[in-house]
PDB file of C-alpha atoms in Angstrom:
ATOM      1  CA  MET A  14     -18.670 -27.013  -3.646  1.00  0.00           C
ATOM      2  CA  PRO A  15     -19.450 -23.217  -3.541  1.00  0.00           C
ATOM      3  CA  PRO A  16     -17.068 -20.905  -5.234  1.00  0.00           C
ATOM      4  CA  SER A  17     -16.375 -18.932  -2.366  1.00  0.00           C
ATOM      5  CA  THR A  18     -14.858 -21.954  -0.814  1.00  0.00           C
ATOM      6  CA  LYS A  19     -12.317 -22.211  -3.683  1.00  0.00           C
ATOM      7  CA  ILE A  20     -10.927 -18.722  -3.203  1.00  0.00           C
ATOM      8  CA  LEU A  21      -7.085 -18.927  -2.088  1.00  0.00           C
ATOM      9  CA  ARG A  22      -6.186 -17.033   0.781  1.00  0.00           C
ATOM     10  CA  ALA A  23      -2.803 -15.343   0.574  1.00  0.00           C
ATOM     11  CA  PRO A  24      -0.967 -14.622   4.040  1.00  0.00           C
ATOM     12  CA  PRO A  25      -0.359 -10.947   4.662  1.00  0.00           C
ATOM     13  CA  ALA A  26       3.096  -9.562   3.526  1.00  0.00           C
ATOM     14  CA  LEU A  27       5.186  -7.601   5.794  1.00  0.00           C
ATOM     15  CA  VAL A  28       7.383  -4.992   3.857  1.00  0.00           C
ATOM     16  CA  PHE A  29      10.149  -2.695   5.091  1.00  0.00           C
ATOM     17  CA  GLY A  30      10.752   0.670   2.736  1.00  0.00           C
ATOM     18  CA  THR A  31      11.177   4.233   2.015  1.00  0.00           C
ATOM     19  CA  LEU A  32       8.151   6.222   1.035  1.00  0.00           C
ATOM     20  CA  LEU A  33       8.988   7.575  -2.501  1.00  0.00           C
ATOM     21  CA  SER A  34       6.193   9.424  -3.452  1.00  0.00           C
ATOM     22  CA  MET A  35       2.307  10.342  -2.228  1.00  0.00           C
ATOM     23  CA  THR A  36      -0.028  11.213  -4.950  1.00  0.00           C
ATOM     24  CA  TYR A  37      -4.065  11.182  -5.722  1.00  0.00           C
ATOM     25  CA  PRO A  38      -4.510  10.170  -9.186  1.00  0.00           C
ATOM     26  CA  PRO A  39      -7.530  10.802 -10.985  1.00  0.00           C
ATOM     27  CA  GLU A  40     -10.151   7.693 -10.173  1.00  0.00           C
ATOM     28  CA  GLU A  41     -13.384   7.136 -11.790  1.00  0.00           C
ATOM     29  CA  GLY A  42     -16.372   8.238 -10.209  1.00  0.00           C
ATOM     30  CA  THR A  43     -15.968  10.441  -6.935  1.00  0.00           C
ATOM     31  CA  GLN A  44     -13.637   8.616  -4.678  1.00  0.00           C
ATOM     32  CA  ARG A  45     -10.386   9.697  -4.087  1.00  0.00           C
ATOM     33  CA  VAL A  46      -7.647   7.408  -3.559  1.00  0.00           C
ATOM     34  CA  LEU A  47      -4.137   8.183  -1.604  1.00  0.00           C
ATOM     35  CA  VAL A  48      -1.370   6.551  -3.523  1.00  0.00           C
ATOM     36  CA  ALA A  49       1.880   6.093  -2.187  1.00  0.00           C
ATOM     37  CA  THR A  50       5.169   4.183  -3.725  1.00  0.00           C
ATOM     38  CA  LEU A  51       7.257   2.333  -1.049  1.00  0.00           C
ATOM     39  CA  TYR A  52      10.708   1.482  -2.098  1.00  0.00           C
ATOM     40  CA  ASP A  53      12.023  -1.913  -0.450  1.00  0.00           C
ATOM     41  CA  GLY A  54      15.855  -1.783  -1.804  1.00  0.00           C
ATOM     42  CA  THR A  55      14.777  -4.051  -4.360  1.00  0.00           C
ATOM     43  CA  ASP A  56      11.522  -2.944  -5.975  1.00  0.00           C
ATOM     44  CA  THR A  57       8.398  -0.641  -5.551  1.00  0.00           C
ATOM     45  CA  LEU A  58       5.375  -1.093  -4.061  1.00  0.00           C
ATOM     46  CA  GLU A  59       2.125   0.900  -4.296  1.00  0.00           C
ATOM     47  CA  LEU A  60      -0.009   1.286  -1.404  1.00  0.00           C
ATOM     48  CA  ARG A  61      -3.547   2.739  -1.770  1.00  0.00           C
ATOM     49  CA  TRP A  62      -5.896   3.998   0.817  1.00  0.00           C
ATOM     50  CA  PRO A  63      -9.218   4.620  -0.889  1.00  0.00           C
ATOM     51  CA  GLY A  64     -11.317   7.312   0.320  1.00  0.00           C
ATOM     52  CA  ARG A  65      -8.326   8.978   1.979  1.00  0.00           C
ATOM     53  CA  SER A  66      -6.957  12.634   0.794  1.00  0.00           C
ATOM     54  CA  SER A  67      -4.005  12.284   3.391  1.00  0.00           C
ATOM     55  CA  ILE A  68      -2.877  10.566   6.600  1.00  0.00           C
ATOM     56  CA  PRO A  69      -1.375  12.426   9.462  1.00  0.00           C
ATOM     57  CA  GLY A  70       1.943  11.934  10.120  1.00  0.00           C
ATOM     58  CA  LEU A  71       2.832   9.984   6.773  1.00  0.00           C
ATOM     59  CA  SER A  72       5.357  11.992   4.545  1.00  0.00           C
ATOM     60  CA  VAL A  73       7.715  11.241   1.513  1.00  0.00           C
ATOM     61  CA  GLY A  74      11.229  10.115   2.717  1.00  0.00           C
ATOM     62  CA  GLN A  75      10.098   8.324   5.963  1.00  0.00           C
ATOM     63  CA  ARG A  76      10.939   4.544   6.538  1.00  0.00           C
ATOM     64  CA  LEU A  77       7.806   2.275   6.999  1.00  0.00           C
ATOM     65  CA  GLU A  78       6.708  -1.113   7.878  1.00  0.00           C
ATOM     66  CA  VAL A  79       3.556  -2.211   6.039  1.00  0.00           C
ATOM     67  CA  GLU A  80       1.564  -5.110   6.490  1.00  0.00           C
ATOM     68  CA  GLY A  81      -1.269  -6.319   4.256  1.00  0.00           C
ATOM     69  CA  THR A  82      -2.313  -8.666   1.054  1.00  0.00           C
ATOM     70  CA  VAL A  83      -0.144  -8.308  -2.035  1.00  0.00           C
ATOM     71  CA  GLY A  84      -2.433  -8.137  -5.341  1.00  0.00           C
ATOM     72  CA  ARG A  85      -1.649  -6.952  -8.886  1.00  0.00           C
ATOM     73  CA  VAL A  86      -3.278  -3.849 -10.707  1.00  0.00           C
ATOM     74  CA  GLY A  87      -2.058  -4.195 -14.057  1.00  0.00           C
ATOM     75  CA  GLU A  88       1.785  -4.262 -13.871  1.00  0.00           C
ATOM     76  CA  ARG A  89       1.873  -2.769 -10.484  1.00  0.00           C
ATOM     77  CA  THR A  90       2.178  -4.594  -7.144  1.00  0.00           C
ATOM     78  CA  VAL A  91      -0.338  -3.200  -4.679  1.00  0.00           C
ATOM     79  CA  ILE A  92      -1.489  -3.348  -1.217  1.00  0.00           C
ATOM     80  CA  ILE A  93      -4.965  -2.033  -0.534  1.00  0.00           C
ATOM     81  CA  ASN A  94      -5.486  -0.455   2.965  1.00  0.00           C
ATOM     82  CA  PRO A  95      -2.128  -1.707   4.225  1.00  0.00           C
ATOM     83  CA  LEU A  96      -1.527  -1.492   8.231  1.00  0.00           C
ATOM     84  CA  TYR A  97       1.705   0.823   8.807  1.00  0.00           C
ATOM     85  CA  HIS A  98       3.999   1.813  11.059  1.00  0.00           C
ATOM     86  CA  VAL A  99       6.586   4.613  10.797  1.00  0.00           C
ATOM     87  CA  ILE A 100      10.217   3.388  11.615  1.00  0.00           C
ATOM     88  CA  ALA A 101      11.819   6.105  13.777  1.00  0.00           C
ATOM     89  CA  GLY A 102      15.050   7.433  12.155  1.00  0.00           C
ATOM     90  CA  GLU A 103      18.376   7.445  13.965  1.00  0.00           C
ATOM     91  CA  GLY A 104      19.627  10.708  15.476  1.00  0.00           C
TER      92      GLY A 104
END
């Protein structure tokens, strides 16, 4: 069996939370990565958008619904290029 057929595919996760931070940490090479931290009430999740310097309409404090494949980078739980929806606040 070729190695690619042995890869297990995880289903996408759907997570609701509040955006705690948005940063641009230094990356090796020239590619920028927008990194945001989402808190779901129990833990934090790192969201990464490689090649993005900003995302219009996204800001700290917003409630989001994000969807994507969850992975690990070191000790961090990460979704790369998540789909997202801003959840309208009450008021």
